[in-house]
PDB file of C-alpha atoms and ligand atoms in Angstrom:
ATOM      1  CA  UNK A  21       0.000   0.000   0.000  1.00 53.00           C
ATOM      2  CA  UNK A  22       1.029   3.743  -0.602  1.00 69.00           C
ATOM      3  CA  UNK A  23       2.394   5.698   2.415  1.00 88.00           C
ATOM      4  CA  UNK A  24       0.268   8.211   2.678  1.00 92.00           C
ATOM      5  CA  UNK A  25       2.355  11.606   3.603  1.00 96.00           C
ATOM      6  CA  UNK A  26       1.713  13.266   6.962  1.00 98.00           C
ATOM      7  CA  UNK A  27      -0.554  16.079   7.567  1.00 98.00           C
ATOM      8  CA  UNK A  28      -1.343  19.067   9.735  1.00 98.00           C
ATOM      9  CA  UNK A  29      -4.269  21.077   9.821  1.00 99.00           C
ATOM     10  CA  UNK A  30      -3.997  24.576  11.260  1.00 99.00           C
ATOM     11  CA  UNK A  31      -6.712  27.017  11.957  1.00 98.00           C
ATOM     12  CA  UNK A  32      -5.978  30.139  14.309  1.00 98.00           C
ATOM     13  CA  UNK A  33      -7.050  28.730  17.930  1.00 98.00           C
ATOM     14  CA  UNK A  34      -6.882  24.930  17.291  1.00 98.00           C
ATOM     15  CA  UNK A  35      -9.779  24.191  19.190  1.00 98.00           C
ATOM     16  CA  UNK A  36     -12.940  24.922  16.353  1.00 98.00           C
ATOM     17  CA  UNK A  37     -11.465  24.076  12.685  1.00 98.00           C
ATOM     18  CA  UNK A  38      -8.206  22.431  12.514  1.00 98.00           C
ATOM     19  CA  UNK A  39      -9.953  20.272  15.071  1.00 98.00           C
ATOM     20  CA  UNK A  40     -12.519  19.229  13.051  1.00 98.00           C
ATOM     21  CA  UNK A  41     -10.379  18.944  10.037  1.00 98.00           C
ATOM     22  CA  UNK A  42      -8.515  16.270  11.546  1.00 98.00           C
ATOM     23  CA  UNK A  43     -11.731  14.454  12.709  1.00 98.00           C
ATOM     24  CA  UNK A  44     -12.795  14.464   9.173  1.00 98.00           C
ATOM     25  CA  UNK A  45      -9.201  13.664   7.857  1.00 98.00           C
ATOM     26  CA  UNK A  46      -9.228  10.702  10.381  1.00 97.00           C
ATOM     27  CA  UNK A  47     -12.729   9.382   9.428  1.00 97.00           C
ATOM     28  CA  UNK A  48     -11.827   9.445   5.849  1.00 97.00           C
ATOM     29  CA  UNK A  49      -8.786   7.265   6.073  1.00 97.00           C
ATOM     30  CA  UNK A  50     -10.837   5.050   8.420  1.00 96.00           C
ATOM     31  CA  UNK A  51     -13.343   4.195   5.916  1.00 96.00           C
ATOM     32  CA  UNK A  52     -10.491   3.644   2.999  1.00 96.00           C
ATOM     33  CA  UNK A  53      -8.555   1.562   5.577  1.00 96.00           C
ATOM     34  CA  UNK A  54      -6.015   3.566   5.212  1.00 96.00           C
ATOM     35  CA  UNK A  55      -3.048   5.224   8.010  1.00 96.00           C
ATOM     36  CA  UNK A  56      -0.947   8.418   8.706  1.00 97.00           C
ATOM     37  CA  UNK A  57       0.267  10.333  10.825  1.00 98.00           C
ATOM     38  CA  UNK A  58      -1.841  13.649  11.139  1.00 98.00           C
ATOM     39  CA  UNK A  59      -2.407  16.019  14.055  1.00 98.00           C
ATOM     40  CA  UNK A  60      -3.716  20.050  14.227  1.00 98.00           C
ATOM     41  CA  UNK A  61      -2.128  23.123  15.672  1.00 98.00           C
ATOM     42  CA  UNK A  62      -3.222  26.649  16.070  1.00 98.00           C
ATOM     43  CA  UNK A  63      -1.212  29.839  14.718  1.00 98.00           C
ATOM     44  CA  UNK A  64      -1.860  31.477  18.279  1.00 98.00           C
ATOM     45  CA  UNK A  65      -1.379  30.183  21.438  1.00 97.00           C
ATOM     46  CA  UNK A  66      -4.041  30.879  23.447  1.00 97.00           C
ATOM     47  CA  UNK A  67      -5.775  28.013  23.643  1.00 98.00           C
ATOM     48  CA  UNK A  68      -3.325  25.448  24.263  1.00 98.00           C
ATOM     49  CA  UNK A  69      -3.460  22.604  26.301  1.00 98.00           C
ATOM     50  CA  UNK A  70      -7.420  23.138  25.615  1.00 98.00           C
ATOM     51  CA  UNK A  71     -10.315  20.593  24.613  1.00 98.00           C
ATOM     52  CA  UNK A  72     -11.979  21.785  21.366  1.00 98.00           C
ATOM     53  CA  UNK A  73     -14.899  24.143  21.514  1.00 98.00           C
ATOM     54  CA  UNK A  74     -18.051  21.487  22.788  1.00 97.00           C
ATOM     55  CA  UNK A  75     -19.808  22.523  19.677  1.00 97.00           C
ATOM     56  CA  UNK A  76     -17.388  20.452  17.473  1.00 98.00           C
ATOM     57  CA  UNK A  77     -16.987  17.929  19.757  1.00 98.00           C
ATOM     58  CA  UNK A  78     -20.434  17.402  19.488  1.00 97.00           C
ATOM     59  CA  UNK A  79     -20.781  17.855  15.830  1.00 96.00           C
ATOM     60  CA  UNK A  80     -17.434  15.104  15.371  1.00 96.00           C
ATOM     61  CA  UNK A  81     -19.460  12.605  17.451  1.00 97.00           C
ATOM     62  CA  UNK A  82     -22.587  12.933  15.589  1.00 95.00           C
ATOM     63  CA  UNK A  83     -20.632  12.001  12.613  1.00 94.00           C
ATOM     64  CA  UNK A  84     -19.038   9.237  14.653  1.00 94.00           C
ATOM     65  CA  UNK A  85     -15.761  10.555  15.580  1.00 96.00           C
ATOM     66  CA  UNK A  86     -14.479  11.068  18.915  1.00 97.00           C
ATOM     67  CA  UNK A  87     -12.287  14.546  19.396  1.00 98.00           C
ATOM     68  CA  UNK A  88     -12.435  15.274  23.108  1.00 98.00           C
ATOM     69  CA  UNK A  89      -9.729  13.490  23.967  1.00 98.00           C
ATOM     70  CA  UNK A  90      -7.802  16.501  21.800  1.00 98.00           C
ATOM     71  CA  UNK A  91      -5.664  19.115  22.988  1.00 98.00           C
ATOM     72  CA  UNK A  92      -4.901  22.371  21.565  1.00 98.00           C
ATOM     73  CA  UNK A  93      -1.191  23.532  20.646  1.00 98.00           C
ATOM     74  CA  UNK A  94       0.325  25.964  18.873  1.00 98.00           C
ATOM     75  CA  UNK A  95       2.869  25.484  15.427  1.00 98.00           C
ATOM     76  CA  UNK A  96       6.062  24.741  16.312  1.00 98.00           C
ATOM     77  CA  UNK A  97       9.108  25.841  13.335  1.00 98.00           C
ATOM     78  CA  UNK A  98       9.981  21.808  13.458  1.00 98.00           C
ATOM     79  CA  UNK A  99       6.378  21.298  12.035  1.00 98.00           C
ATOM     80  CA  UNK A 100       7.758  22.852   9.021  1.00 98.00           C
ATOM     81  CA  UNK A 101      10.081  19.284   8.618  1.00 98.00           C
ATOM     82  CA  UNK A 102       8.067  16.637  10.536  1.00 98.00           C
ATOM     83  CA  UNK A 103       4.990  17.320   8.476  1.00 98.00           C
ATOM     84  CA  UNK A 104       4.845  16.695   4.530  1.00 98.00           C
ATOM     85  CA  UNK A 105       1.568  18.583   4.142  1.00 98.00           C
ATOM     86  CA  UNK A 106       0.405  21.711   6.373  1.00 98.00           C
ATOM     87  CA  UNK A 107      -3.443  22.742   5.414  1.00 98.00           C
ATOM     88  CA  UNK A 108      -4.369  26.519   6.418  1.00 98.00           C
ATOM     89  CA  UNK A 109      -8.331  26.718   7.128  1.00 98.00           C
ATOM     90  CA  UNK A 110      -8.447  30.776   5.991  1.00 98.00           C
ATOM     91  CA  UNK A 111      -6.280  33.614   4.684  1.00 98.00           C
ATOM     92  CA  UNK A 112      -4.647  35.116   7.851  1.00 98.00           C
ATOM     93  CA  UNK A 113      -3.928  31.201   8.473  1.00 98.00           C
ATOM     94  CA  UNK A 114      -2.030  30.782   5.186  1.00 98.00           C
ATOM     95  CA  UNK A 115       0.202  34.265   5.344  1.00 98.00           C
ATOM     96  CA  UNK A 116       1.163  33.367   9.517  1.00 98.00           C
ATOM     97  CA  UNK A 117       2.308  29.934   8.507  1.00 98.00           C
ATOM     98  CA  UNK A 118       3.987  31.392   4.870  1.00 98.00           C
ATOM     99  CA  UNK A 119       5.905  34.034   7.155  1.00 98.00           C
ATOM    100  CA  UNK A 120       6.763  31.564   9.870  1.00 98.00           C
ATOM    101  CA  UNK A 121       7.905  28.636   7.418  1.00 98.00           C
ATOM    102  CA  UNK A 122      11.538  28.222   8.211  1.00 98.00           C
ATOM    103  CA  UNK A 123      13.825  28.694   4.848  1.00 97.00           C
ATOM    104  CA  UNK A 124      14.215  25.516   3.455  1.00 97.00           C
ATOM    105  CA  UNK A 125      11.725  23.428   5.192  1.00 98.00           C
ATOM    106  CA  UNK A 126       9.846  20.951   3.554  1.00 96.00           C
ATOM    107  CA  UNK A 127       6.647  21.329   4.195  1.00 98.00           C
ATOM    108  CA  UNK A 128       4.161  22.072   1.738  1.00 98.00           C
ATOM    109  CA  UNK A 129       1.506  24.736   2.429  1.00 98.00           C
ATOM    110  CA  UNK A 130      -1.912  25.709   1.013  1.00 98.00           C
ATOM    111  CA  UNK A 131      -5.191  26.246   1.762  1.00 98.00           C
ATOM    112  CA  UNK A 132      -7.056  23.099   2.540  1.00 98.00           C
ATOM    113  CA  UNK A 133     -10.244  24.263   0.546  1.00 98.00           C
ATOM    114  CA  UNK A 134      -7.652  24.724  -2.430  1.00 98.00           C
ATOM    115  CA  UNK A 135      -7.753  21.162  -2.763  1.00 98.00           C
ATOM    116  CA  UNK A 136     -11.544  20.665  -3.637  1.00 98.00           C
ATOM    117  CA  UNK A 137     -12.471  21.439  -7.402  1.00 97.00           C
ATOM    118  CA  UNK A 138     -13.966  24.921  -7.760  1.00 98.00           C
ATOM    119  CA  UNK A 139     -12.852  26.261  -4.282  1.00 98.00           C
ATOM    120  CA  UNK A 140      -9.560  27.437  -4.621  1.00 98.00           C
ATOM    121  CA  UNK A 141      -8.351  30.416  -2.672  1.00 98.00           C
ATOM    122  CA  UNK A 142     -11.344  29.706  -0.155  1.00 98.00           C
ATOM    123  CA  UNK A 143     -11.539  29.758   3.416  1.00 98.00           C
ATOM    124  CA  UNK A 144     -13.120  27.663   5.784  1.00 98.00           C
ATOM    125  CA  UNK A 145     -15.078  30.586   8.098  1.00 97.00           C
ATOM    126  CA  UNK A 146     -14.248  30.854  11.694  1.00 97.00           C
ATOM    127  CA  UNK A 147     -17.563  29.536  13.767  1.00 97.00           C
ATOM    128  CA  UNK A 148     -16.006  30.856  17.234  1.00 96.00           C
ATOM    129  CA  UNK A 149     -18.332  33.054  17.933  1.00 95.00           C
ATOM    130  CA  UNK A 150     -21.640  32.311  15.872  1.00 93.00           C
ATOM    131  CA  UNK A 151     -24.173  29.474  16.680  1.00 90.00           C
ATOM    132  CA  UNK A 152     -24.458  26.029  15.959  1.00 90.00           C
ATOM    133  CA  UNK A 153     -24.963  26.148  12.261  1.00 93.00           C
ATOM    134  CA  UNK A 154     -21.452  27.465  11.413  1.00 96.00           C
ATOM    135  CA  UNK A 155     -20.337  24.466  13.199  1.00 97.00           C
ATOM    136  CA  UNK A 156     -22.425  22.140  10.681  1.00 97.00           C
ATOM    137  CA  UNK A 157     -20.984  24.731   8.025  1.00 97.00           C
ATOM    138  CA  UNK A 158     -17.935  24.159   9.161  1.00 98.00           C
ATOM    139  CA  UNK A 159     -18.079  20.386   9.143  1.00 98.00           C
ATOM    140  CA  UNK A 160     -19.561  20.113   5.372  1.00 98.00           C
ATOM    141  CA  UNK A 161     -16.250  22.566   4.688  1.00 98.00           C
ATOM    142  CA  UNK A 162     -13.636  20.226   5.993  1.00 98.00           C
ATOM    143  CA  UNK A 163     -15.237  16.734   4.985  1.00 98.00           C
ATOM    144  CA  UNK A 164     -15.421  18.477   1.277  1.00 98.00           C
ATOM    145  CA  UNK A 165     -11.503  19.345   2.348  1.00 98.00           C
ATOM    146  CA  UNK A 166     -10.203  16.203   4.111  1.00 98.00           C
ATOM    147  CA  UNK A 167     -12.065  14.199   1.182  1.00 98.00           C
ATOM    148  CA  UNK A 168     -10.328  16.113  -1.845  1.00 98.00           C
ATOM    149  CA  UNK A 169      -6.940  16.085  -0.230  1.00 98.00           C
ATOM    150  CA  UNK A 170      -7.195  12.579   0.549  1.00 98.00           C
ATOM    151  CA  UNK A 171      -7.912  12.211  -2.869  1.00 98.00           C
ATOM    152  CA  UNK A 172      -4.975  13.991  -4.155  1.00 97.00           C
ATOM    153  CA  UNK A 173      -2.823  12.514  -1.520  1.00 97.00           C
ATOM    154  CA  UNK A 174      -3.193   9.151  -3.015  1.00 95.00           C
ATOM    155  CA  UNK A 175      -3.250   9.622  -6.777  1.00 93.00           C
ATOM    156  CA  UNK A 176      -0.364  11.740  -6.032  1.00 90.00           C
ATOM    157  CA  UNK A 177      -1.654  15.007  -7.247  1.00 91.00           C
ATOM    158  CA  UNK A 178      -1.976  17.033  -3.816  1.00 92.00           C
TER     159      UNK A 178
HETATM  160  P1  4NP C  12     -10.408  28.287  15.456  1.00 61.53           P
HETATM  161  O1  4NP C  12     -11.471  29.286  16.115  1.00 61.53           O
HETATM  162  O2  4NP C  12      -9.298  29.151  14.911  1.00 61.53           O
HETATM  163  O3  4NP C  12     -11.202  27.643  14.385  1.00 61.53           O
HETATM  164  O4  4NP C  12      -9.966  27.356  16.557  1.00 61.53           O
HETATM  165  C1  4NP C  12     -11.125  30.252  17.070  1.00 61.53           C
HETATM  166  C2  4NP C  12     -11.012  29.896  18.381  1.00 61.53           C
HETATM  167  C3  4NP C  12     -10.715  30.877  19.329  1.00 61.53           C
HETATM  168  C4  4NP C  12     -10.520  32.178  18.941  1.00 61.53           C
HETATM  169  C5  4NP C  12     -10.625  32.524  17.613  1.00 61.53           C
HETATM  170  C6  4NP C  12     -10.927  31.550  16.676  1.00 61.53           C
HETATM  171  N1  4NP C  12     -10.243  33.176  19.903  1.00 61.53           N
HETATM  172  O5  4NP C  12     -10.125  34.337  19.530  1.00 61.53           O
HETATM  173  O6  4NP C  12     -10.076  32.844  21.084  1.00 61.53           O
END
């Protein structure tokens, strides 16, 4: 079987998004019995050492996947090595991590809604502070993400 390359998923806090993106990421290997090694990190700080918000926990569960055992950090520079894919959720996500990537790192970065066809150079919104329908927004955003990459990933196109 293909090694499929590791990933990170970053959002701004770590506990809404990237969360979720790597709940989604997670369940779509699972179901194409497939493996990596993938985790999330925020750009700030923050939050770390922090659950994810309660609204994607519940939102992950009701799709069958367990986050609360998560805990929020921030981007380290070695991410920038250890990880062969780093997926932005917005805008401000992409130009923190294209200003922190140290020179000559491997990493490759991009926007993870860049990877679904007909979506390039969107965002995934921030649901921090609206209601429980960004959060299924949300959701539908990173499943259409976490599907496409995983996609690319293994036809080797990402
Ligand atoms: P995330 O959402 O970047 O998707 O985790 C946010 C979480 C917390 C804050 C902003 C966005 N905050 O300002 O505390």
């Amino acid at each position: 079987m293909t090694k499929i390359p590791s990933v990170l998923f970053v959002c701004l806090g770590n506990i809404c998004r990237s969360p979720m993106a790597e709940a989604a990421f997670r369940h779509a290997l699972d179901t194409r019995g497939l493996t990596a090694l993938v985790d999330s990190a925020g750009t700030g700080g923050w939050h770390a050492g922090d659950a994810p918000d309660p609204r994607g926990i519940r939102i992950a569960a009701a799709h069958g996947v367990d986050i609360s055992d998560l805990r929020a950090r921030q981007v380290h520079s070695s991410d920038f090595n250890d990880f062969d894919y780093i997926l932005a959720m917005d805008e401000q996500n992409l130009a923190n991590l294209r200003a922190a990537q140290p020179a000559g790192s491997s990493a490759k970065v991009s926007r993870l809604l860049d990877h679904v066809d007909g979506r390039q150079g969107q965002s995934v919104a921030d649901p921090y502070y609206g209601g429980e329908a960004g959060f299924a927004q949300t959701w539908a955003d990173v499943t259409a993400g976490a599907e496409a990459l995983l996609d690319a990933l293994t036809n080797d196109t990402a």
